[in-house]
XYZ file of C-alpha atoms in Angstrom:
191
model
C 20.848 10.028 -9.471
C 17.730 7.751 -8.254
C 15.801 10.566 -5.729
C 15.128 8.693 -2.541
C 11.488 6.683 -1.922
C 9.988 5.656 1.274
C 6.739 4.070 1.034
C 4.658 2.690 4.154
C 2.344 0.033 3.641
C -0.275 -0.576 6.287
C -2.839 -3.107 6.083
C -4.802 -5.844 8.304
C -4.302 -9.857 8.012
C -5.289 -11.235 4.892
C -5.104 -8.254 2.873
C -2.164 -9.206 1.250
C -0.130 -6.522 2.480
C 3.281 -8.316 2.058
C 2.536 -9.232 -1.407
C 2.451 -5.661 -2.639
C 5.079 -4.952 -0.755
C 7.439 -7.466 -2.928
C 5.926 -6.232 -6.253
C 6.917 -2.437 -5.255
C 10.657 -3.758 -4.312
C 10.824 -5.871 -7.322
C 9.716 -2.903 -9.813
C 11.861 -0.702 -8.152
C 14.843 -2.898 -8.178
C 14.237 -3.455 -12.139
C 14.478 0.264 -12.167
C 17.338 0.523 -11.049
C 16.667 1.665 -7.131
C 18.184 0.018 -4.071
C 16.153 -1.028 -1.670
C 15.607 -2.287 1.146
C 12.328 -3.883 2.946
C 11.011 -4.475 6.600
C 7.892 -6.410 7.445
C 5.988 -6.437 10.881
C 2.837 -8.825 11.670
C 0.843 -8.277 14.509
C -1.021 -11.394 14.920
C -1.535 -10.940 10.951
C -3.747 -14.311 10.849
C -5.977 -13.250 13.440
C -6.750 -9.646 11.552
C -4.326 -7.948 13.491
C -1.825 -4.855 12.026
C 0.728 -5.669 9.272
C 2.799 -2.915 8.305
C 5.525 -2.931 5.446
C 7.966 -0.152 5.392
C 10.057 0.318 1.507
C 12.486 2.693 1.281
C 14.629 3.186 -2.323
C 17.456 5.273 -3.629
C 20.603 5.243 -5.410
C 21.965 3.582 -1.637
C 20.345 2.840 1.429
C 21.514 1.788 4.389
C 18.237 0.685 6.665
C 14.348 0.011 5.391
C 13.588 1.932 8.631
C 11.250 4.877 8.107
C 10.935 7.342 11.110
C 7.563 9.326 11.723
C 7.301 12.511 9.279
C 9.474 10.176 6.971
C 7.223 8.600 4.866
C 7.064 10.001 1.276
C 3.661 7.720 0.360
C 1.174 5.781 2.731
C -1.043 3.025 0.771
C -3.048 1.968 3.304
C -5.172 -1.315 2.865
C -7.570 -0.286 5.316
C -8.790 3.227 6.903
C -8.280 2.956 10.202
C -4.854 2.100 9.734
C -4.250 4.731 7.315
C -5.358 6.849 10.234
C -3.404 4.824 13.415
C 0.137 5.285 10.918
C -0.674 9.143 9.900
C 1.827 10.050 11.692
C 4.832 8.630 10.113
C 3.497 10.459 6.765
C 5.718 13.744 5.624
C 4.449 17.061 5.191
C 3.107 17.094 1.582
C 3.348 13.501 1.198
C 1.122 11.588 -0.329
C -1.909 9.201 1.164
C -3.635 6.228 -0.992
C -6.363 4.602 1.283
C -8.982 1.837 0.630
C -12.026 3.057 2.312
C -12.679 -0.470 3.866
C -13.116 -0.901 7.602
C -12.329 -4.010 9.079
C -13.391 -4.172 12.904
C -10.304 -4.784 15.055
C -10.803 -6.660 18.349
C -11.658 -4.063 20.711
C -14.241 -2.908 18.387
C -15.572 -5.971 18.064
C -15.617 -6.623 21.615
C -17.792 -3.484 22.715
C -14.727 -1.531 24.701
C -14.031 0.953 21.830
C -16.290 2.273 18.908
C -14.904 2.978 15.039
C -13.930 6.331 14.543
C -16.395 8.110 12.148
C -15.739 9.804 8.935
C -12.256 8.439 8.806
C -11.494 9.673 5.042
C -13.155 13.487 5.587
C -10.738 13.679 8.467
C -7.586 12.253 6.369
C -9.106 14.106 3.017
C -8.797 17.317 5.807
C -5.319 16.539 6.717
C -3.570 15.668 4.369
C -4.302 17.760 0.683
C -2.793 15.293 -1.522
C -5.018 12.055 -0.396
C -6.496 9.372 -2.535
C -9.864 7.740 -1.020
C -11.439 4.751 -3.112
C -13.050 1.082 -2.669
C -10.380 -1.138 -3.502
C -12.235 -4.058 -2.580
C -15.185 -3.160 -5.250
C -12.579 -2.099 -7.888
C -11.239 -5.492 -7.375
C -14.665 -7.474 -7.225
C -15.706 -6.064 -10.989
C -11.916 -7.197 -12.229
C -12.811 -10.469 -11.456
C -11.914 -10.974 -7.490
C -12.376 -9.249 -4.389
C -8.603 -10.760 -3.787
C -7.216 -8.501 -6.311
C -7.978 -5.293 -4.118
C -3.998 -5.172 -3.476
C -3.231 -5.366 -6.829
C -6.044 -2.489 -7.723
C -3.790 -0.454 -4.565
C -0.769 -0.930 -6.183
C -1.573 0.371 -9.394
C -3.202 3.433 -7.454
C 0.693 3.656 -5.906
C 2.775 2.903 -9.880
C 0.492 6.008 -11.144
C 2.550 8.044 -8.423
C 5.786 7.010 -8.312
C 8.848 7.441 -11.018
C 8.863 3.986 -12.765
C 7.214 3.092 -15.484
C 3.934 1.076 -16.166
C 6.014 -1.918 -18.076
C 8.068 -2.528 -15.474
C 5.268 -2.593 -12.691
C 3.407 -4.959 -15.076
C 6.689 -7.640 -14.855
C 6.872 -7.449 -11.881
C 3.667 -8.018 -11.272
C 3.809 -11.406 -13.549
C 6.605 -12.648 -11.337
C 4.710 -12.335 -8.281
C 1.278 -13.431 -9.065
C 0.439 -16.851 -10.059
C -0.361 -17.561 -13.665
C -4.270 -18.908 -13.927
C -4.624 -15.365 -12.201
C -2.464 -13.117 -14.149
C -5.199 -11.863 -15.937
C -7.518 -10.528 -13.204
C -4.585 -9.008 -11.757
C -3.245 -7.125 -14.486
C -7.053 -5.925 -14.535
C -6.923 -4.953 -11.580
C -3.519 -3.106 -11.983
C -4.863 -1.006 -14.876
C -7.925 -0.064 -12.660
C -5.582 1.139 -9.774
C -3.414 2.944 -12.238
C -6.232 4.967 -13.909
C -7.637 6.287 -10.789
């Protein structure tokens, strides 16, 4: 009996949210989960909110995940690890790249960036994980891969195994870039 999974991922534009999002379904499908997927994109090309919900198990019915639902949270970015916190369980588990990207009001002057974003989340919730992604990423090779170093940070946690994260991985990513991203991987999945 597969024990049910949901896993939010919450990102910005460009971060290649969705991409990690179809490497997590296609490991867990290899393992032997069903699952099922839902994408939203907030103006995703302008730097607006994308947010992927995954939820697995031996069935399931809808890739919906209500607030207090969510298992594990890999957030891309910190203020939207902190805008979704809600949807988070009790004793669930938080990954977050400590990278702020400025949304539109911020950048506009009519709203500042919250301070100390992971000492509040660090506070909240026990069981967090707070790292630079993006600088992980940048000594593998590419800034680009900072997804890749997030969803190793999220295979280290979850109950399929390191092979099968790695094929799926090779399926997704293209070929002359394999390499940096299986880097990157390992990085994410020693932290």
């Amino acid at each position: 009996m597969l024990k049910p999974i949901e896993v939010l991922m919450v990102g910005v534009g460009g971060q290649r949210t969705i991409l990690a999002s179809r490497i997590l379904a296609q490991a867990a499908q290899e393992a032997g989960y069903d699952v099922k997927m839902s994408e939203i994109h907030g103006m995703a090309q302008r730097g607006g909110s994308v947010t992927t919900q995954i939820r697995l198990g031996q069935k399931v019915y809808s890739p919906l995940i209500v607030h207090g639902g969510a298992d594990i949270l890999l957030a891309f970015e910190k203020l939207e690890a902190l805008r979704l916190l809600p949807y988070l369980k009790k004793g669930g588990t938080l990954i977050v790249n400590n990278q702020a990207i400025e949304p539109v009001p911020v950048l506009t002057g009519a709203m500042e960036y919250p301070e100390d974003i992971p000492g509040y989340l660090q506070a909240t919730v026990p069981n967090t994980l707070v790292f630079d992604a993006t600088e992980i990423a940048a000594r593998c090779g590419t800034v680009k891969a900072a997804n890749v170093v997030l969803v190793g940070a999220l295979a280290r946690r979850m109950p399929i195994e390191r092979p099968i994260w790695e094929k799926a991985l090779a399926e997704h990513v293209p070929a002359r870039l394999l390499e940096v991203n299986k880097a990157a991987f390992a990085a994410g999945y020693e932290l």
